[in-house]
Coordinates of C-alpha atoms and ligand atoms in Angstrom, one line a residue:
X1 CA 39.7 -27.0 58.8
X2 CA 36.1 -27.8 57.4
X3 CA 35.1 -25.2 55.2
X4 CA 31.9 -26.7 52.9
X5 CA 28.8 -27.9 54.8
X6 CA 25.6 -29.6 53.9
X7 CA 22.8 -27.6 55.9
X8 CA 19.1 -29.2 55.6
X9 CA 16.9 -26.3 55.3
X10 CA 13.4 -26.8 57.0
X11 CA 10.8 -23.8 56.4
X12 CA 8.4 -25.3 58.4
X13 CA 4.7 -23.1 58.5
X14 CA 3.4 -19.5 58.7
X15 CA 6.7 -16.8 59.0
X16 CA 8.8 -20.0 58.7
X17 CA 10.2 -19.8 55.0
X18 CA 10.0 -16.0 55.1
X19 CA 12.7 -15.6 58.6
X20 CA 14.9 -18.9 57.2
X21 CA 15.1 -16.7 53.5
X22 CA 16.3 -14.0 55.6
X23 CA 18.9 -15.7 57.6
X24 CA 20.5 -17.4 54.4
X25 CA 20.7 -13.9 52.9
X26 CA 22.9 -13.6 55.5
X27 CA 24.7 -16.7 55.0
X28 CA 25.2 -16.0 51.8
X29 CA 27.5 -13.0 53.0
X30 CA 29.3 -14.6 55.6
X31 CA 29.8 -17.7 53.2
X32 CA 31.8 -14.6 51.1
X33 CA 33.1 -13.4 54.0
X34 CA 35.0 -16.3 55.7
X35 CA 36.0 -17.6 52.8
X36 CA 33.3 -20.8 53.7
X37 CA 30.8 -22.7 51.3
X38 CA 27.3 -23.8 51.7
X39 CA 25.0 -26.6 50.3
X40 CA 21.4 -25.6 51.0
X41 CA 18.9 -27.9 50.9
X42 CA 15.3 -27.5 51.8
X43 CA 12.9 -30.1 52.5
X44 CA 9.3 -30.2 54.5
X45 CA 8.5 -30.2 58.0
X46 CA 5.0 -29.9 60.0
X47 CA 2.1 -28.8 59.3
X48 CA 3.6 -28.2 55.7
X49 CA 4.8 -31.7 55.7
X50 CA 1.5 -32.7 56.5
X51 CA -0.5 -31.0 53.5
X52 CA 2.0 -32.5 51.1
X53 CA 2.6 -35.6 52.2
X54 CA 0.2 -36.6 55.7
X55 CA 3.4 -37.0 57.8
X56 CA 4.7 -33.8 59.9
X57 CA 8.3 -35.5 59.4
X58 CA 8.7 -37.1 56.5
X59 CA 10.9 -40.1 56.0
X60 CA 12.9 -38.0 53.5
X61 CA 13.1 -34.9 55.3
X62 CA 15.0 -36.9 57.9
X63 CA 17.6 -38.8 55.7
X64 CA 18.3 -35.3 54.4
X65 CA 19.4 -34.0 58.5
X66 CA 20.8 -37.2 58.9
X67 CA 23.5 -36.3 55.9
X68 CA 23.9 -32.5 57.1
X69 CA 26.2 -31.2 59.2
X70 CA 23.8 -29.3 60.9
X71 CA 19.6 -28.0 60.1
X72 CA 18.6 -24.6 60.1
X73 CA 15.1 -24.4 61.0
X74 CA 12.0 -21.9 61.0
X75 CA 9.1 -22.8 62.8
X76 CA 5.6 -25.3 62.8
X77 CA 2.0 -24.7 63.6
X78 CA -1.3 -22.9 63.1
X79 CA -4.4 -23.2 63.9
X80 CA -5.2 -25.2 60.7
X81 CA -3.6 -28.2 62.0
X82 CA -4.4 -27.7 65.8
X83 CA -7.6 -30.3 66.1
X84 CA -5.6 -33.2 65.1
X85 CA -4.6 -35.7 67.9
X86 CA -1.3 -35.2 69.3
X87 CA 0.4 -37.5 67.5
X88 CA -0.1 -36.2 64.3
X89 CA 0.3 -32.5 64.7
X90 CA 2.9 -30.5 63.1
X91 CA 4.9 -30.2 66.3
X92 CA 5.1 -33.4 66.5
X93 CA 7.4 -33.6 63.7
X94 CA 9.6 -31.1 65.3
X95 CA 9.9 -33.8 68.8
X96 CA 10.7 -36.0 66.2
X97 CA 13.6 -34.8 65.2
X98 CA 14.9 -34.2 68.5
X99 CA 14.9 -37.2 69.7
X100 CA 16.2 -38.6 66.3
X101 CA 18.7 -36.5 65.9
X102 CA 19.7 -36.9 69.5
X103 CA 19.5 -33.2 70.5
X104 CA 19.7 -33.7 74.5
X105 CA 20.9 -30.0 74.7
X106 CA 18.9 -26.9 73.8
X107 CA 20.9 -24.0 74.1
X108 CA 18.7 -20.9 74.6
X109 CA 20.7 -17.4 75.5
X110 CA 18.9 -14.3 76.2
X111 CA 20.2 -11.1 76.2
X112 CA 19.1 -7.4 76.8
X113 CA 20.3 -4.5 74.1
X114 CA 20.8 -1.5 75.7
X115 CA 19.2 -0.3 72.7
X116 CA 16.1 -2.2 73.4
X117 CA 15.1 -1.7 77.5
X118 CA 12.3 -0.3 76.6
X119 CA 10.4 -3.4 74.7
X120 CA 10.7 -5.2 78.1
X121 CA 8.2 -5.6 80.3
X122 CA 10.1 -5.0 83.1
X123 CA 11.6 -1.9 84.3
X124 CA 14.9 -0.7 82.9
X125 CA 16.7 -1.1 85.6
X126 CA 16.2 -4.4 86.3
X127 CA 16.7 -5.9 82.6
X128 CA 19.8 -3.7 82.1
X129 CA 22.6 -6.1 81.5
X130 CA 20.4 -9.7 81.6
X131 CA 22.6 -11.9 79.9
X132 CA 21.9 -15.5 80.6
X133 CA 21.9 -19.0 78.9
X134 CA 18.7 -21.4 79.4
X135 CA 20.2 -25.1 79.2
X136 CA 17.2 -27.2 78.8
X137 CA 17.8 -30.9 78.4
X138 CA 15.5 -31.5 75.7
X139 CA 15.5 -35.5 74.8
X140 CA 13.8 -36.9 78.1
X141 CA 11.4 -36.1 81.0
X142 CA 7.4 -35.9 80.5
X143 CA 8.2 -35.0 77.0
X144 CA 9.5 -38.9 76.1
X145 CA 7.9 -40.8 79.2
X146 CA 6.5 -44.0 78.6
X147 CA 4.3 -44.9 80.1
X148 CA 2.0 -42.4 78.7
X149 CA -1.6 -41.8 77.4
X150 CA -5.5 -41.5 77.8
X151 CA -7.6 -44.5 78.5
X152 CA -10.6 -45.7 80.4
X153 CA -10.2 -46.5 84.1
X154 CA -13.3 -46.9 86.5
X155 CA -16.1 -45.4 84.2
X156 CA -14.0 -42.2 83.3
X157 CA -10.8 -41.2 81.0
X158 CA -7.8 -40.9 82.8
X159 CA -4.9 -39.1 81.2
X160 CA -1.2 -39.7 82.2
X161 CA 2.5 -38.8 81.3
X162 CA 5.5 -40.5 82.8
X163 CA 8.5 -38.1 84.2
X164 CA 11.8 -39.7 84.2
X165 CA 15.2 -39.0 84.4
X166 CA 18.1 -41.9 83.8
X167 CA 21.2 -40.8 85.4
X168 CA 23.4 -40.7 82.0
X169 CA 21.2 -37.9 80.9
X170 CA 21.3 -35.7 83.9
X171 CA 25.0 -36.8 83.8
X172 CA 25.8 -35.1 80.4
X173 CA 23.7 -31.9 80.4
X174 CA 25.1 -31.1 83.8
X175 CA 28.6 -31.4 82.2
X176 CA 27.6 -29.1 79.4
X177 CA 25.9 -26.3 81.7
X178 CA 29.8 -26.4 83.7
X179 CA 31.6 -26.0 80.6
X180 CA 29.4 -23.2 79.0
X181 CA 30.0 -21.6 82.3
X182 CA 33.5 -21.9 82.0
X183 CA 33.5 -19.7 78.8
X184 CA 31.3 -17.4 80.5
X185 CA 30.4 -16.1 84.3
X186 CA 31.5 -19.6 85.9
X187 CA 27.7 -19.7 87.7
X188 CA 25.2 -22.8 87.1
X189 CA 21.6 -22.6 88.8
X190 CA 19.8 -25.9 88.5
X191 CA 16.1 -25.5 88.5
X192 CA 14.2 -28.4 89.9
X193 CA 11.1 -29.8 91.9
X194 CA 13.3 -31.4 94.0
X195 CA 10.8 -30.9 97.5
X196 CA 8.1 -32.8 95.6
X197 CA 9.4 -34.9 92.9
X198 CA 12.1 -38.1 92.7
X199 CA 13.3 -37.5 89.6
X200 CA 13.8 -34.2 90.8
X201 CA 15.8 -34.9 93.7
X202 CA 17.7 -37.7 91.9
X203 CA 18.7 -34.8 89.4
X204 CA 19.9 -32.5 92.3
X205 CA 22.2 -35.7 93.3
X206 CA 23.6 -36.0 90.1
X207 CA 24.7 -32.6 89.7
X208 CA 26.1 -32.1 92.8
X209 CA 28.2 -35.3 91.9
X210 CA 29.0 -34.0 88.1
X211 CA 29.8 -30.4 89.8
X212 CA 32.9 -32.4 91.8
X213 CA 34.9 -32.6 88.5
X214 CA 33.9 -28.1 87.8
X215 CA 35.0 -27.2 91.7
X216 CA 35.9 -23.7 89.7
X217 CA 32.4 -23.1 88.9
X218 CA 29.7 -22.0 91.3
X219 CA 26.4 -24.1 91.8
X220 CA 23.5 -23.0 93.1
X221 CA 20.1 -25.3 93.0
X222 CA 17.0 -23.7 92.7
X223 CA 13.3 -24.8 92.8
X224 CA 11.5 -24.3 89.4
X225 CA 9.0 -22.3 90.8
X226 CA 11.0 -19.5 93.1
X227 CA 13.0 -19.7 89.6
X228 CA 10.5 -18.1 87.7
X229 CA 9.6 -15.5 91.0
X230 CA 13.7 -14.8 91.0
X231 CA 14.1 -14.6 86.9
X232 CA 11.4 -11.5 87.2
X233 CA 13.1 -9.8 90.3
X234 CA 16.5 -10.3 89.6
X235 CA 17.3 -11.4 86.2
X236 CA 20.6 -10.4 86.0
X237 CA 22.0 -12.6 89.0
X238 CA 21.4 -15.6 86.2
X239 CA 24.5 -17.1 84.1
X240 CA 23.9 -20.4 83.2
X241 CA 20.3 -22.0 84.1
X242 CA 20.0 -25.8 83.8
X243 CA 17.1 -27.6 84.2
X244 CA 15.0 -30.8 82.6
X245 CA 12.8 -30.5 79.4
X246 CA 9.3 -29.3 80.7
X247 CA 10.9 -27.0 83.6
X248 CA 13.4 -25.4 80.5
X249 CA 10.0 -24.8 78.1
X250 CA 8.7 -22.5 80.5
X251 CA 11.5 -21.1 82.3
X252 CA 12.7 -20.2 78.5
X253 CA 9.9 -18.7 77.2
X254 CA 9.5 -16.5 80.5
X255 CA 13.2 -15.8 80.0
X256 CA 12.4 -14.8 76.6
X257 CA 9.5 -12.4 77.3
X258 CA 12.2 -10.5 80.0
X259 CA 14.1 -9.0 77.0
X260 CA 11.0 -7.6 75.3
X261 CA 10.5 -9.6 72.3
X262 CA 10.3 -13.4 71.3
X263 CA 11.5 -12.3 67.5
X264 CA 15.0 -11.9 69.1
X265 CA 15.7 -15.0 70.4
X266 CA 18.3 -17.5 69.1
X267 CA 18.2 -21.2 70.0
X268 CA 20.6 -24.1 69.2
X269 CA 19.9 -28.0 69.6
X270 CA 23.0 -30.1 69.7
X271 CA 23.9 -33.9 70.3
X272 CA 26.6 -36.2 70.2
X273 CA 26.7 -35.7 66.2
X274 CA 24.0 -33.5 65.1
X275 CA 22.9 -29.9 65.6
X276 CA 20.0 -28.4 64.8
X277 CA 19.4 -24.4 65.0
X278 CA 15.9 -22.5 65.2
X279 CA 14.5 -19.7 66.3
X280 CA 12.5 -19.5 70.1
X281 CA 9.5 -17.7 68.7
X282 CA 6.7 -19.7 67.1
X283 CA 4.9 -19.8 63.3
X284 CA 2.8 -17.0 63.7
X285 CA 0.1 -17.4 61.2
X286 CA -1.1 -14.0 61.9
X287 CA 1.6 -12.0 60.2
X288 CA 2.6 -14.7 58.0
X289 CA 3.2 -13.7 54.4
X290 CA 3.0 -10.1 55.1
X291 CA 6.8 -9.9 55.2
X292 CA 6.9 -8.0 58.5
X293 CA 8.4 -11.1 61.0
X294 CA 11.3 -10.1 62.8
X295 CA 14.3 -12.5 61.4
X296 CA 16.6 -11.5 63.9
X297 CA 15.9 -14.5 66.1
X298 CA 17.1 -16.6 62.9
X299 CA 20.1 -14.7 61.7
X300 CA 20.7 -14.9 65.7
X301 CA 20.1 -19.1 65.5
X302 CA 22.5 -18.8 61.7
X303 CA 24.8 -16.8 64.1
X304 CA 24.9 -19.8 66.8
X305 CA 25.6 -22.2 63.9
X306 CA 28.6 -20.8 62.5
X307 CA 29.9 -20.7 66.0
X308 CA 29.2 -24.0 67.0
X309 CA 28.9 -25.8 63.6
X310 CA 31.2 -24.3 61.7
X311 CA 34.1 -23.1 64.5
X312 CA 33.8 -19.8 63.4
X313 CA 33.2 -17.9 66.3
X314 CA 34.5 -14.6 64.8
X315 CA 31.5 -14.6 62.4
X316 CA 29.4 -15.3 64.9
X317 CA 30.3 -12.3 66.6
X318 CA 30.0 -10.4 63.7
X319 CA 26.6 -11.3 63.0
X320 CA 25.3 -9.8 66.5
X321 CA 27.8 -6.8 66.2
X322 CA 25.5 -6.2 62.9
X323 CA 22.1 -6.8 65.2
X324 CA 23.6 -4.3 67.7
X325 CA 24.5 -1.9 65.6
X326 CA 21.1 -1.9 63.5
X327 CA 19.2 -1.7 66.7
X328 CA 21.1 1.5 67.9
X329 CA 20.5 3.0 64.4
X330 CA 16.6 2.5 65.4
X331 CA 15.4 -0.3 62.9
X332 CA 12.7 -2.0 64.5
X333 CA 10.1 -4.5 63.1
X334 CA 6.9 -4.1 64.3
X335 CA 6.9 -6.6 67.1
X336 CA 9.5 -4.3 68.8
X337 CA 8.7 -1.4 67.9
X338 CA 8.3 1.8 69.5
X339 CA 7.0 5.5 68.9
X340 CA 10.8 7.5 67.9
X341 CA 12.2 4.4 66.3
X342 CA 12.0 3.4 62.0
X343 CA 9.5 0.7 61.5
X344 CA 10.9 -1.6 58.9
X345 CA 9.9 -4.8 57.5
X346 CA 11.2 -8.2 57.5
X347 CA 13.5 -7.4 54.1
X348 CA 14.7 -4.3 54.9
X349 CA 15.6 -5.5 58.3
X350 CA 17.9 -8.2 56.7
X351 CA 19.5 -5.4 54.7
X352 CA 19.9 -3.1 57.5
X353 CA 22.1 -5.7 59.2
X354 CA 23.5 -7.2 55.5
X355 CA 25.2 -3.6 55.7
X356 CA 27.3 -4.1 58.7
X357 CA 28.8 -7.1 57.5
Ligands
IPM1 C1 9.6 -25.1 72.2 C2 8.2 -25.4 71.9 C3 8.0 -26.9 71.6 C4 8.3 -27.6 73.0 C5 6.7 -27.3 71.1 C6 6.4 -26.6 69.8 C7 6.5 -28.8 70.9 O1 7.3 -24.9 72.8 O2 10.5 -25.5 71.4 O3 9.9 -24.6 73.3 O4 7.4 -27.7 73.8 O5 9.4 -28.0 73.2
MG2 MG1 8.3 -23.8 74.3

């Protein structure tokens, strides 16, 4: 079995290099642990990449993913960067990689701690015992569309964006949504427009066909917006959610805010031959440098890595065992915390959980 690995080490912007320091603390441990070794190496990415360099992915930063067995990654943006066009914003570094890297599948779980119902929104009764997987395909749709643009049409601007589907890609994200099922509640919503949109209901058809080969595991289709009604009424009912690229942004961040707090949300990007891992939650320039983030949704995304990168599910486990455990001793950063509970920064958060290893 493997047991060095090259991981590319991308900071990114605002709590960026502070949540990705914390999570190869952690490494670090588990690297000890396992009996495992690590080759960190960092290189730029957005709105960093574009101060240094005038490129939010530099050519370099890519070769470097390319030759790693997977990229741990923190976050990009701020409003520093946020008037330049489109094309040459910081996230445009991170689309970039995606679709260089391949990364059709974006593996977003979100759970709720029992230790923790009270950061939610919702009432406790309903969130108690949410534990679902957002599968968003992440490599097409109106993210990729050509064609695309703004442009002059009859004396005004006219903007456009092109949403597509081809069959192979529908084809292999449904396959993935069946078999993360299988290791889990065997139930797969797909969330679509399919009353409106063609690609839509040419999606529904091809996962009705792919679900012929998973007979075991339920299906149910869903439209995208009595999804996000349903996800707020009855969150627990979910398992596995698939859906296309634009539909899985939103349905994942809405997913997100159910459990209470962004900060605690892992996410993992994988292809054919490349994996990428990164927290859900944005840069957030307002607490940056203060060393208050929350880095559980890295450790969390570290977590996903040695699980699906490095086949060690057992330290994966271990890892969220530690998160558990330091959220039922009451350590909270300040995103999540709560009058009763020990406010603790980013640093001694990462300790806190170091301990349980
Ligand atoms: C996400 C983010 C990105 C997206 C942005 C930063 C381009 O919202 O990962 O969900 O829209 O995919
Ligand atoms: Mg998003």
């Amino acid at each position: 079995m493997k047991k060095h690995f090259k991981i590319a080490v991308l900071p990114g912007d605002g709590i960026g290099p502070e949540i990705i320091d914390a999570a190869l603390k952690v490494l670090d441990v588990i690297s000890k642990k396992y009996g495992i070794t690590f080759e960190f190496e960092k290189a730029l990415v957005g709105g960093a990449a574009i101060d240094a360099v005038g490129d939010p992915l530099p050519e370099e930063t890519l070769k470097l993913c390319k030759e790693s067995d997977a990229v741990l990654f923190g976050a990009v943006g701020g409003e520093k960067w946020d008037n330049l066009p489109t094309d040459k914003r910081p996230e445009k570094g991170l689309l970039r990689i995606r679709k260089e890297l391949n990364l059709f599948a974006n593996i977003r779980p979100a759970k709720a701690y029992d230790a923790l119902l009270d950061a939610s929104p919702l009432k406790q009764e309903i969130i108690k015992g949410v534990n679902l997987v957002v599968l968003r395909e992440l490599t097409g749709d109106v993210y990729f569309g050509e064609p695309r643009g703004i442009e002059e049409r009859n004396n005004e601007r006219v903007g456009y964006n092109t949403m597509i589907y081809y069959e192979h890609e529908i084809k292999r994200i449904a396959r993935l949504a069946f078999e993360i099922a299988r290791g889990r509640r065997n139930k797969v919503t797909s969330v679509d427009k399919a009353n409106v949109l063609e690609v839509s209901a040419l999606w529904r058809e091809v996962v009705n066909e792919v679900h012929n080969d998973y007979a075991d595991v339920e299906l149910e289709h869903m439209y995208v917006d009595n999804c996000a009604m349903q996800l707020i009424r009855r969150p627990r009912d979910f398992d596995v959610i698939v859906t296309g690229n634009i539909f899985g942004d939103i349905i994942s961040d809405e997913a997100g805010a159910l459990t209470g707090s962004l900060g605690m949300l892992p996410s993992a990007s994988i292809g054919e031959r490349y994996a990428f891992y990164e927290p859900i939650h944005g840069s957030a320039p307002d607490i940056a440098g203060k060393g208050i983030a929350n880095p559980i949704a890295t450790i969390l995304s570290a977590a996903m890595m040695l699980e699906l990168t490095c086949k060690l599910p057992e330290a994966a486990r271990d890892i969220e065992n530690a998160v558990e455990k330091v959220l039922e001793e009451g350590y909270r950063t300040a995103d999540i915390w709560s009058v009763g509970t020990k406010r603790v920064n980013t640093q001694e958060m990462t300790e806190a959980i170091i301990k349980h290893l």
